[in-house]
Coordinates of C-alpha atoms and ligand atoms in Angstrom, one line a residue:
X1 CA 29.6 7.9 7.2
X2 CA 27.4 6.0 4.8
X3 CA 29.0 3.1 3.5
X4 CA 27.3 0.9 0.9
X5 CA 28.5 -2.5 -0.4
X6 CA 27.2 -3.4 -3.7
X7 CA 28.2 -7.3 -4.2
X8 CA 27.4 -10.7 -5.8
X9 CA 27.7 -12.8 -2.8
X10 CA 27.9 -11.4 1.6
X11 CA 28.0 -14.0 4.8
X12 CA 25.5 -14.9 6.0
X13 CA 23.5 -14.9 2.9
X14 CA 25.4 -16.6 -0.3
X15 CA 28.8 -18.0 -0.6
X16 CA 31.1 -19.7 -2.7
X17 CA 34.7 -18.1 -1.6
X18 CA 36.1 -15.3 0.4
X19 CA 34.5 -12.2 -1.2
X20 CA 32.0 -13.5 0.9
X21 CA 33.5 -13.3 3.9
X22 CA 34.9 -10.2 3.5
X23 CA 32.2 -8.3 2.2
X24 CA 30.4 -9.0 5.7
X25 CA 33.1 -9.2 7.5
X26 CA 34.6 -5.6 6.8
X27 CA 30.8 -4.3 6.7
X28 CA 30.2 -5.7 10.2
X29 CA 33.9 -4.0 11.5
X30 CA 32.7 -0.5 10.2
X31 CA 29.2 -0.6 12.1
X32 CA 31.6 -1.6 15.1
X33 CA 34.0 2.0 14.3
X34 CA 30.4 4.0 14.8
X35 CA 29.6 3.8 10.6
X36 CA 26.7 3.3 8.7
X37 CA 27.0 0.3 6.6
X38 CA 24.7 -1.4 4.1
X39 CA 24.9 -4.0 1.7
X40 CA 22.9 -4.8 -1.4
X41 CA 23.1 -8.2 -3.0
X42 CA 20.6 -10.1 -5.6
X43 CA 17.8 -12.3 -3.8
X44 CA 18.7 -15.5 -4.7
X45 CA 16.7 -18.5 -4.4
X46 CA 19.1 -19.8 -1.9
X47 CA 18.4 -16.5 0.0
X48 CA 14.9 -16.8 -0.5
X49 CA 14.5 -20.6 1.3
X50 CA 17.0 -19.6 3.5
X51 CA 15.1 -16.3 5.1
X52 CA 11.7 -18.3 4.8
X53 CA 9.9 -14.9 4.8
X54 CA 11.7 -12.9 7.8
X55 CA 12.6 -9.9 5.3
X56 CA 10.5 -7.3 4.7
X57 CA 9.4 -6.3 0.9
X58 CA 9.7 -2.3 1.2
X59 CA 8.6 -2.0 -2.6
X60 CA 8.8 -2.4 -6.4
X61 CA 10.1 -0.3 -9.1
X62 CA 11.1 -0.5 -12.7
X63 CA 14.2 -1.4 -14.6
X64 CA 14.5 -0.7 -18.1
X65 CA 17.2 -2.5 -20.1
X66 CA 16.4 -0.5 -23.0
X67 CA 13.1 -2.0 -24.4
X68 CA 12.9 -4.2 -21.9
X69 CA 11.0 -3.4 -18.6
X70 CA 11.7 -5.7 -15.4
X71 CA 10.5 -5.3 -12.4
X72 CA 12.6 -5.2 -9.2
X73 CA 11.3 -6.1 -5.3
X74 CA 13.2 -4.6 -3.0
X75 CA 13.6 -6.4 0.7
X76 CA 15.1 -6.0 3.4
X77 CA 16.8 -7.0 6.6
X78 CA 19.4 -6.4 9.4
X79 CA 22.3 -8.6 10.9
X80 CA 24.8 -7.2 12.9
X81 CA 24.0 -4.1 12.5
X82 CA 24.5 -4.3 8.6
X83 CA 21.2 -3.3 6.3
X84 CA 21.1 -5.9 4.0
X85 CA 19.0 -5.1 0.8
X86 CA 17.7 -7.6 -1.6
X87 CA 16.6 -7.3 -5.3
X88 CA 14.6 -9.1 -6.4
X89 CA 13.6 -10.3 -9.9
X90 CA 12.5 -14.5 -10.3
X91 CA 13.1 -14.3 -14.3
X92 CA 16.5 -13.9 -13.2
X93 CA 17.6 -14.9 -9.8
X94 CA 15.2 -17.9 -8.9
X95 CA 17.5 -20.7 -9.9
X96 CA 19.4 -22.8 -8.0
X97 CA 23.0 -21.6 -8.0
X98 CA 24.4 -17.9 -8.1
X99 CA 26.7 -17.9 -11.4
X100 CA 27.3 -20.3 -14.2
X101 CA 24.5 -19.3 -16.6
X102 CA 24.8 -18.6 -20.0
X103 CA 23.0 -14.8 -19.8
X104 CA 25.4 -14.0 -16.4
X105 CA 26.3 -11.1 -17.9
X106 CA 22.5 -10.1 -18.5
X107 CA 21.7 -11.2 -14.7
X108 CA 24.2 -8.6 -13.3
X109 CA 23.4 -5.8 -16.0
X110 CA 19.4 -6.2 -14.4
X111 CA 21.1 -6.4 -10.5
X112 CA 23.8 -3.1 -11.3
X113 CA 20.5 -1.0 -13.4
X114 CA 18.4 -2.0 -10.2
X115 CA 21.2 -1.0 -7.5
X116 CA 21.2 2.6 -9.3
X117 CA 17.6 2.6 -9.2
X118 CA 17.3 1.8 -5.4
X119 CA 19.5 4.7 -4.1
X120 CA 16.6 7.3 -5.6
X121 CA 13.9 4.8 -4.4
X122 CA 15.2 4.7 -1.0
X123 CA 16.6 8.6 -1.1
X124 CA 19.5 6.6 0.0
X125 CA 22.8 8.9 -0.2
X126 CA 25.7 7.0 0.9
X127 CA 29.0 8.7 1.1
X128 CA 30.9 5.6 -0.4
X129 CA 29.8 3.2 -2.8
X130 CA 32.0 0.1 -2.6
X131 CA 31.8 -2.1 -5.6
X132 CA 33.5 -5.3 -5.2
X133 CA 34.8 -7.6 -7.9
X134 CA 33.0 -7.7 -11.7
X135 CA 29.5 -7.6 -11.3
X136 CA 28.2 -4.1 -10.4
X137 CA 31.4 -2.5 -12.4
X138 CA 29.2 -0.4 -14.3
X139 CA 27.4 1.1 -11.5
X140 CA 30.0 4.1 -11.5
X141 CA 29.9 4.4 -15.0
X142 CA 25.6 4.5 -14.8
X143 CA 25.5 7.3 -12.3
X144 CA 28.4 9.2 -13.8
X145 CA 27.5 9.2 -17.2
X146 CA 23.5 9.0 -17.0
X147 CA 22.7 10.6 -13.3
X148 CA 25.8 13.5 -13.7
X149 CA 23.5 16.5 -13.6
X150 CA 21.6 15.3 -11.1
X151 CA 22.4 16.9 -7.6
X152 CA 20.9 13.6 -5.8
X153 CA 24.2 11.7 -6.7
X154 CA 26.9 14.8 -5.8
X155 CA 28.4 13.7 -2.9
X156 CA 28.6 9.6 -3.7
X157 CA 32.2 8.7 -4.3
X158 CA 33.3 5.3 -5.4
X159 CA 35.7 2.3 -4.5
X160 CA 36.5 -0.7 -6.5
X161 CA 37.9 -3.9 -4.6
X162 CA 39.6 -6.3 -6.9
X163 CA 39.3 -10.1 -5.1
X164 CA 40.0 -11.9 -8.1
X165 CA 41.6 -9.8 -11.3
X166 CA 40.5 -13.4 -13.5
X167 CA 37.1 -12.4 -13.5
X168 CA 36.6 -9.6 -15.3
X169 CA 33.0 -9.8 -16.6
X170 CA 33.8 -9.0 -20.7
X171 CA 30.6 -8.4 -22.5
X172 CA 29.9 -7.3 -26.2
X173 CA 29.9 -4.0 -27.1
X174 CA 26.6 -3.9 -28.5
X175 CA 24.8 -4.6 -24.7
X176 CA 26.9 -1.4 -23.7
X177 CA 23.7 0.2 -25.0
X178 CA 21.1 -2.5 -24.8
X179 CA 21.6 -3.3 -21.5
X180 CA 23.0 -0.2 -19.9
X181 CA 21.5 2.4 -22.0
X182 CA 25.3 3.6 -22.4
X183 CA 26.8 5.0 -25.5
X184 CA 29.3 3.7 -27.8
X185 CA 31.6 6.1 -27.7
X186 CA 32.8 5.0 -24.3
X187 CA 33.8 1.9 -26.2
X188 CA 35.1 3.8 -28.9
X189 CA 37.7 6.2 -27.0
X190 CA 38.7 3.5 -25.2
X191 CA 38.1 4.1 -22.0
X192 CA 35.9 0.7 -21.0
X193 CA 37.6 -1.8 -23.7
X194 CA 39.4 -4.3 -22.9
X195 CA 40.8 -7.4 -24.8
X196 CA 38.6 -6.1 -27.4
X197 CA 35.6 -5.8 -25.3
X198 CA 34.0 -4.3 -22.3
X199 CA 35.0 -5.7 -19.3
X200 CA 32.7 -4.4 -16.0
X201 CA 36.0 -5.1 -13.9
X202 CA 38.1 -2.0 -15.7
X203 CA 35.2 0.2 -16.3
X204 CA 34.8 0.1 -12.6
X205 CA 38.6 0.8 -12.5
X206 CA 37.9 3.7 -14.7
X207 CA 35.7 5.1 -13.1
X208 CA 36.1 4.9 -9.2
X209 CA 37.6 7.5 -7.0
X210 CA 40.2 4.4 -5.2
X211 CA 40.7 0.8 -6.3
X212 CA 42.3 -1.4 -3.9
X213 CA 42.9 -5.0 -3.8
X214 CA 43.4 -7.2 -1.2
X215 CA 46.7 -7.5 0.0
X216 CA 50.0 -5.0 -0.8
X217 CA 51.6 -8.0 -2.3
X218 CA 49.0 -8.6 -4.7
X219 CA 48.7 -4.8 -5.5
X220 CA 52.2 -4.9 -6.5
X221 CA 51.7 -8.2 -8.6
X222 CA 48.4 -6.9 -10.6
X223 CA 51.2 -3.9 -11.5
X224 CA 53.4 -6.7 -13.6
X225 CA 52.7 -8.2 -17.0
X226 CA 53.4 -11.2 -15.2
X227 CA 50.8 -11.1 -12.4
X228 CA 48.5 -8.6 -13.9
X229 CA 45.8 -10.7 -15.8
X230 CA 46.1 -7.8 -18.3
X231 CA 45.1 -5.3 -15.9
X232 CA 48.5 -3.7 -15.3
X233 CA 47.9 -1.7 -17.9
X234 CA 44.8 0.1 -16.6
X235 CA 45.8 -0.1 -13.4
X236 CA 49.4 1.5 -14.0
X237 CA 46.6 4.2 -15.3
X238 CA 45.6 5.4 -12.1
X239 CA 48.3 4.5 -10.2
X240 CA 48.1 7.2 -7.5
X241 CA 44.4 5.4 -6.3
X242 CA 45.7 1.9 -6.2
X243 CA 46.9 0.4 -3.1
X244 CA 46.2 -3.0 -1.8
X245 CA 44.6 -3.4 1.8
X246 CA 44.5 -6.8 3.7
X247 CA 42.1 -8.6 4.6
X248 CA 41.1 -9.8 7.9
X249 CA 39.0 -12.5 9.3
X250 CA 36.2 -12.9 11.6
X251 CA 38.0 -13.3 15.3
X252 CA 34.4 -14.2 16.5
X253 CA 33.4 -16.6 14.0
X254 CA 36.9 -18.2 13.9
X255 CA 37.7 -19.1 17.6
X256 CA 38.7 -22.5 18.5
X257 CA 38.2 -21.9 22.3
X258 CA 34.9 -21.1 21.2
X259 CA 33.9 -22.4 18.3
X260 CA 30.5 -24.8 18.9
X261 CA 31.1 -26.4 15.6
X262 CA 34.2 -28.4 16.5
X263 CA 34.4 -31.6 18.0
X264 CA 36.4 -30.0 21.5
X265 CA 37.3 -26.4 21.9
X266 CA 40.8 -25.7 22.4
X267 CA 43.2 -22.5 23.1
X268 CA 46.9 -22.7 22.9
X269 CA 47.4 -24.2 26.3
X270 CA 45.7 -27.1 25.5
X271 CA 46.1 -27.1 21.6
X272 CA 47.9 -30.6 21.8
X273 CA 45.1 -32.5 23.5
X274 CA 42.1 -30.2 21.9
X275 CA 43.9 -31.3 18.2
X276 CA 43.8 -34.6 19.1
X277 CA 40.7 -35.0 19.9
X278 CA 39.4 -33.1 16.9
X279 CA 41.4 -35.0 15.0
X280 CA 40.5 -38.9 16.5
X281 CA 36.7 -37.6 15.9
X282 CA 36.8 -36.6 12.6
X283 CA 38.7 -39.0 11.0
X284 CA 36.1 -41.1 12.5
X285 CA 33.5 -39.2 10.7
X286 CA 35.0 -39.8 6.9
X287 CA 35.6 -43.9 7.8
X288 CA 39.3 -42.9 8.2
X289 CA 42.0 -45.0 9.5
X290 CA 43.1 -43.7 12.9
X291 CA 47.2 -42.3 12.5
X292 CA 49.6 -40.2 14.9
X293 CA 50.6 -39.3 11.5
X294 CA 50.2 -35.3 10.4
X295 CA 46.8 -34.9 8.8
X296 CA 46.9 -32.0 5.6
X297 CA 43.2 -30.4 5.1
X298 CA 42.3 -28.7 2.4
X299 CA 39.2 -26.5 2.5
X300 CA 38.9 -24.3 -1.0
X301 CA 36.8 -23.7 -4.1
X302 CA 38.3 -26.6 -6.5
X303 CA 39.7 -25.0 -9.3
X304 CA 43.2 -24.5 -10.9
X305 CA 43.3 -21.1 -9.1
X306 CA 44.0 -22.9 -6.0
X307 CA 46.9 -25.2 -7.5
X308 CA 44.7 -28.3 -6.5
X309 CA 46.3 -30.7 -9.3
X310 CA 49.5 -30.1 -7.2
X311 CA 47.8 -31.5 -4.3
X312 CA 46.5 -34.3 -5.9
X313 CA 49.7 -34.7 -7.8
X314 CA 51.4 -35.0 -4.5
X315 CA 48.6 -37.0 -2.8
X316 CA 50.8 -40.3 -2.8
X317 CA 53.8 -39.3 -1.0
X318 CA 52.1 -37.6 1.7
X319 CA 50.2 -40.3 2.2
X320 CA 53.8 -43.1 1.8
X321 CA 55.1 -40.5 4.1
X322 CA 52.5 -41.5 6.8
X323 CA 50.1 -38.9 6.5
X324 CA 46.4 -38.5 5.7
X325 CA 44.0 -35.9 3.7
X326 CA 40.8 -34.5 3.8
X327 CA 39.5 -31.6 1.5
X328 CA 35.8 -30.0 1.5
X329 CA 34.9 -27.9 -1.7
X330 CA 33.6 -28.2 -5.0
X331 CA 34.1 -26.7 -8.0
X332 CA 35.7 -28.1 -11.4
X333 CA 34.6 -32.1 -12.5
X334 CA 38.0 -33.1 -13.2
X335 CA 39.2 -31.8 -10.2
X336 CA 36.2 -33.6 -8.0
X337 CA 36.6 -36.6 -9.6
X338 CA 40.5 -36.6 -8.9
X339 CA 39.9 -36.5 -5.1
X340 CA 37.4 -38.8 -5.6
X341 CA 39.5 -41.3 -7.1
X342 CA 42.1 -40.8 -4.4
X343 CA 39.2 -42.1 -1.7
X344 CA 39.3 -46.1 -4.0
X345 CA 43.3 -45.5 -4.2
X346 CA 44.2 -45.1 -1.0
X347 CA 41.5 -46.6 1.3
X348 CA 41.6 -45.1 5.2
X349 CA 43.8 -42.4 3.9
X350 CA 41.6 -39.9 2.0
X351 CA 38.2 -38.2 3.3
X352 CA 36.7 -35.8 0.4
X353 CA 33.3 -33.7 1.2
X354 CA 32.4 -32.8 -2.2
X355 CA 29.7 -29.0 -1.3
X356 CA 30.0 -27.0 1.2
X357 CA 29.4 -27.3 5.1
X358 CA 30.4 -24.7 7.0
X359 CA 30.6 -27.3 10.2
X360 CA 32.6 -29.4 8.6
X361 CA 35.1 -26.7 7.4
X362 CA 35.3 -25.8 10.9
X363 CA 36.4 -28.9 12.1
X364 CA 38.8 -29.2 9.4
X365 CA 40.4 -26.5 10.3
X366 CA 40.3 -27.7 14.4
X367 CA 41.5 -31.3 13.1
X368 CA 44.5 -30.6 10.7
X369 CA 48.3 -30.6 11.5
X370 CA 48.9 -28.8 8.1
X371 CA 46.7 -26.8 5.8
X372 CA 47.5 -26.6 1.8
X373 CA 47.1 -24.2 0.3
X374 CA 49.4 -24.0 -3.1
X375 CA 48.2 -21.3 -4.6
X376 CA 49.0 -20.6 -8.6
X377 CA 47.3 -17.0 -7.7
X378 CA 46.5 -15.9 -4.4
X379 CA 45.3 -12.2 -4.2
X380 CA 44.6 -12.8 -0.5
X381 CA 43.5 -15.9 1.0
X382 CA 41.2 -16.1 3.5
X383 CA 42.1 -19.7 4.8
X384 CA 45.5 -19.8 5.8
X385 CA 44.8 -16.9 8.3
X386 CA 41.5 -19.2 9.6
X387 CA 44.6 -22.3 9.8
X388 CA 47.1 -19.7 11.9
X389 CA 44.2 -19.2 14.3
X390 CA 43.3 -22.5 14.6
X391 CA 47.0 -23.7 15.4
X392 CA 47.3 -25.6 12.3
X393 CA 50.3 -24.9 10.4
X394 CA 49.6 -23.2 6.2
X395 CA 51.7 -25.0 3.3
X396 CA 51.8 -22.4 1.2
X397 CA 53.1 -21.1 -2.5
X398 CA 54.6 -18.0 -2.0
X399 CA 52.2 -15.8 -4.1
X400 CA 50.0 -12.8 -3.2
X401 CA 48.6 -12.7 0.1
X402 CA 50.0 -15.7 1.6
X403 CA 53.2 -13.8 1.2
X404 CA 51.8 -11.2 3.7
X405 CA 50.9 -13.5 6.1
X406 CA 52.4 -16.5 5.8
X407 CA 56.3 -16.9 7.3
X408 CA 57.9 -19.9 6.1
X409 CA 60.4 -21.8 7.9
X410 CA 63.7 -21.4 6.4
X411 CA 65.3 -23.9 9.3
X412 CA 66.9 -20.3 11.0
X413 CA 64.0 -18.4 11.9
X414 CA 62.1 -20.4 14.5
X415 CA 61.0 -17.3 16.4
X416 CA 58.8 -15.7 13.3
X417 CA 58.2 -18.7 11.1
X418 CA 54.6 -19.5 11.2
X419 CA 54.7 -21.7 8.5
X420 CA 55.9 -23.0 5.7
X421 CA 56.1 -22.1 1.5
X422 CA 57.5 -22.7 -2.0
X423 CA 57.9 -20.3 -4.6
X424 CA 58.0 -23.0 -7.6
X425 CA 54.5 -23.9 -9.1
X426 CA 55.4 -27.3 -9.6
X427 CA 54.5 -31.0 -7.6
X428 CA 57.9 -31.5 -7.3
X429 CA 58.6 -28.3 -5.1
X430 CA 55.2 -29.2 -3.2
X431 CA 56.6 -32.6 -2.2
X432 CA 59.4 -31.2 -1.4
X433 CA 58.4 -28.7 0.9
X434 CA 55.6 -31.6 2.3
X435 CA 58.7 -34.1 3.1
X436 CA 60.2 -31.1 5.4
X437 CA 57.2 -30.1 7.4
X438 CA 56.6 -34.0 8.1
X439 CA 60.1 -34.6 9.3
X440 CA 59.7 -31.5 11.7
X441 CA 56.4 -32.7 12.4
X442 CA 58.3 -35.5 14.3
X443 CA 60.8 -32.9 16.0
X444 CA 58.4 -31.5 18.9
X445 CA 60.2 -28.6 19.4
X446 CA 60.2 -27.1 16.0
X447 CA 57.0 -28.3 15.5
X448 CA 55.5 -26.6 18.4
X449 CA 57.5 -23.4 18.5
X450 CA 55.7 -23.0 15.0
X451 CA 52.0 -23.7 16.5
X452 CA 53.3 -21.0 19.6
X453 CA 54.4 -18.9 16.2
X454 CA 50.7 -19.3 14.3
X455 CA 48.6 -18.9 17.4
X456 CA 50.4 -15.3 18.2
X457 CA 50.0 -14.2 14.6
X458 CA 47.2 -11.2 14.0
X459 CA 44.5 -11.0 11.1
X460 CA 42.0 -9.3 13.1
X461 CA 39.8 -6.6 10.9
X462 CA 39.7 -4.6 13.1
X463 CA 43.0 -2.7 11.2
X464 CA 42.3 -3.5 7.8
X465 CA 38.4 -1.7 8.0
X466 CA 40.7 0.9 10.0
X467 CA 42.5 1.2 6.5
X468 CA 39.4 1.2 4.6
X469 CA 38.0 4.0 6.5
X470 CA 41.0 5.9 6.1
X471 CA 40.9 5.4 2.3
X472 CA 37.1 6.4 2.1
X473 CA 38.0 9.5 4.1
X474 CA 40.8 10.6 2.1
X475 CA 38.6 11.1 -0.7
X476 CA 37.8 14.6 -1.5
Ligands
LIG1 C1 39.0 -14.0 -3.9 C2 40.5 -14.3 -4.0 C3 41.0 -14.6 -2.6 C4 40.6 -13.6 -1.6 C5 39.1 -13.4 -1.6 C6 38.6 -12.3 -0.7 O1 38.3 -15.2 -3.6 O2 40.8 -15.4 -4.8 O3 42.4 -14.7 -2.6 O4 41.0 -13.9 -0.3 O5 38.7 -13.1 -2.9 O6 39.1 -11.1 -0.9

């Protein structure tokens, strides 16, 4: 089968959270079941330094956003048996970072008219077109409304994955037509407003044969008025193509017993010396005060998503309670500069990598006794399943996908618990659940029974493409 992914960001090309992992990740699993998988992506400048001419340019061809007329170069390259394609446009994707620009909306509108435009181009007919998040959302809307009497298109079905329901790419009306070349009247009847608006996330919704999201936990939150971000609504809609599928991660990229990134591989024989060592080196790295006290990593786009003014909230007692903290990310100021200050207030205590390093994120993962992670919304998480692997135990709020796959210690389920979690959003219920963990930290038994318990947990892909394929199968 013909699978192609039609995304923002892929591994190992552009990055800033786990769409990016996944995308690749569930791409690289279905070349692995026998299927044809391809991605397409913008060719951003990162891309474009980063590749340092090793794609191939297999053409040009025109995009029209109404009057208009851009030009898009189309490149292209393999890894892991994935086709990557490129578009490429420097008006809009030579700059330095992939979102945050005031004409976003105009950015994807170009990248979604140029995806369409690539499948004649190519004469590529995939079975499945897999949209993921906001940015191509119109692309089922394009084909079905503009490209419906053409037999070229008659076989293409199309998936929708929510990662993150927040973003859900709202645009005026008025560029339903400007940009897209669409009519009104899909605004009008209803059928792609939302909040007064067009939002690319629930046309794509509308319009696509499945949706899925990324864990069944979040499936069944995005179904409340609660959890929903105002999607419930639509999504109650088509109810009977809604399910959410798992994620996985990458049991090749993520190995500690043989991971070259960290300071000393490891396995669960020898976690306890292998932890250590990790540990003793990198705390070394960030001028940090050598402890036998538990270090907490945090390794996460800084934003309120990810509950991080809990953790800094919290910061001092873990740290009066003898433990230390180190976080890589970036992401909102006030957020950075809280870390930050943390680093002057407690000297030794604190190591903050503000960017990304993929080295480093390893080797917080190798290092840490305790990963946080306390989530306001969490539709799957990509981390705490890295921290299980890595034998380093996930402090969790109970929300979304760390409900699947976190299993928190109650103090009467030592054989399961993997873990531990609050359901509270709150500092005080963070501290709280911290203070536990560190007491156990200090009773080796419990302590390592739960290492035994995360190192024997399962998040290969290897089931969740298996799902995947199953859902693009059952589509008639
Ligand atoms: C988004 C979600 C995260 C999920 C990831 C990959 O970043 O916030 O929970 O793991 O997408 O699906």
């Amino acid at each position: 089968m013909k699978i192609l992914m039609v995304t923002s960001e892929a591994n190992p090309y552009a990055k800033t959270g786990g769409l990016a992992d996944v995308v690749y990740a569930l791409a690289k699993e279905l070349t692995i079941h026998g299927e044809e998988a391809s991605i397409v992506m913008p060719y951003y400048q990162s891309i474009v330094k980063r590749v340092n001419g090793n794609v191939k340019l297999i053409g040009s061809f025109d995009v029209f956003m109404s009057w208009r007329k851009q030009t898009a170069d189309l490149y292209r390259t393999y890894v892991d048996g994935i086709t990557y394609y490129f578009i490429g446009n420097a008006y809009y994707f030579n700059r330095e970072n992939i979102y945050g620009y005031y004409d976003d909306i105009e950015r994807f509108a170009f990248f979604t008219l140029a995806a369409r435009n690539m499948l004649k181009f190519l004469k590529l007919k995939p079975r499945i077109i897999h949209i993921h998040d906001w940015q191509a959302g119109m692309l089922p809307a394009l084909i079905k409304e503009q490209n419906g009497d053409d037999p070229f298109y008659d076989n293409i079905r199309f998936v929708t994955t929510i990662h993150n329901p927040a973003f859900q790419g709202l645009f005026d009306p008025f560029l339903l037509s400007d940009f897209y070349g669409l009519s009104d009247e899909l605004f009008r009847s209803g059928k792609v407003r939302f909040k007064g608006a067009v939002s690319s996330l629930k046309t794509s919704i509308m319009y696509s044969d499945k949706i899925t999201t990324v864990s069944p936990t979040h499936a069944g939150e995005l179904l409340t008025e609660e959890g929903g971000h105002g999607l419930n609504h639509v999504l109650q809609y088509v109810l009977d193509d809604f399910k959410g599928i798992l994620n996985g991660i990458d049991y090749e990229e993520w190995n500690p017993q043989t991971d070259g990134k960290i300071f000393s591989k490891y396995g669960y024989s020898d976690y306890k010396v292998g932890k250590r060592e990790n540990k003793v080196k990198l705390l070394q790295s960030f001028n940090m005060s050598k402890t036998d006290g538990p270090v907490f990593g945090l390794v996460s786009r800084l934003t309120w998503q990810k509950g991080v003014e809990l953790i800094t909230n919290a910061a001092p007692h873990i740290i009066a309670r003898g433990g230390s903290i180190i976080v890589l990310g970036s992401g909102e100021y006030g957020a950075e500069q809280d870390f930050n200050n943390l680093i002057q207030r407690f000297p030794g205590k604190v190591g903050v990598y503000i960017g990304y390093n993929d080295e480093l994120a390893h080797r917080i993962y190798a290092a840490s006794d305790f990963f946080l992670m306390p989530s306001l919304f969490e539709p799957c998480g990509i981390s705490q399943m890295i921290s299980l692997r890595y034998g380093t135990l996930p402090l969790v709020r109970i929300t979304g996908g760390l409900r699947d796959t976190v299993f928190p210690f109650t103090g009467s389920n030592l054989d399961t618990a993997n873990g531990y979690g609050f359901y509270d959003y709150t500092t005080a219920a963070l501290i709280d659940t911290v203070s536990w963990a560190i007491d156990n930290y200090h009773k080796a038994d419990i302590h390592g029974q739960l290492i035994y318990n995360a190192f024997k947990s399962e998040n290969d892909w290897a089931k969740s493409a298996q799902a995947y394929l199953d859902l693009y199968e059952s589509i008639e």
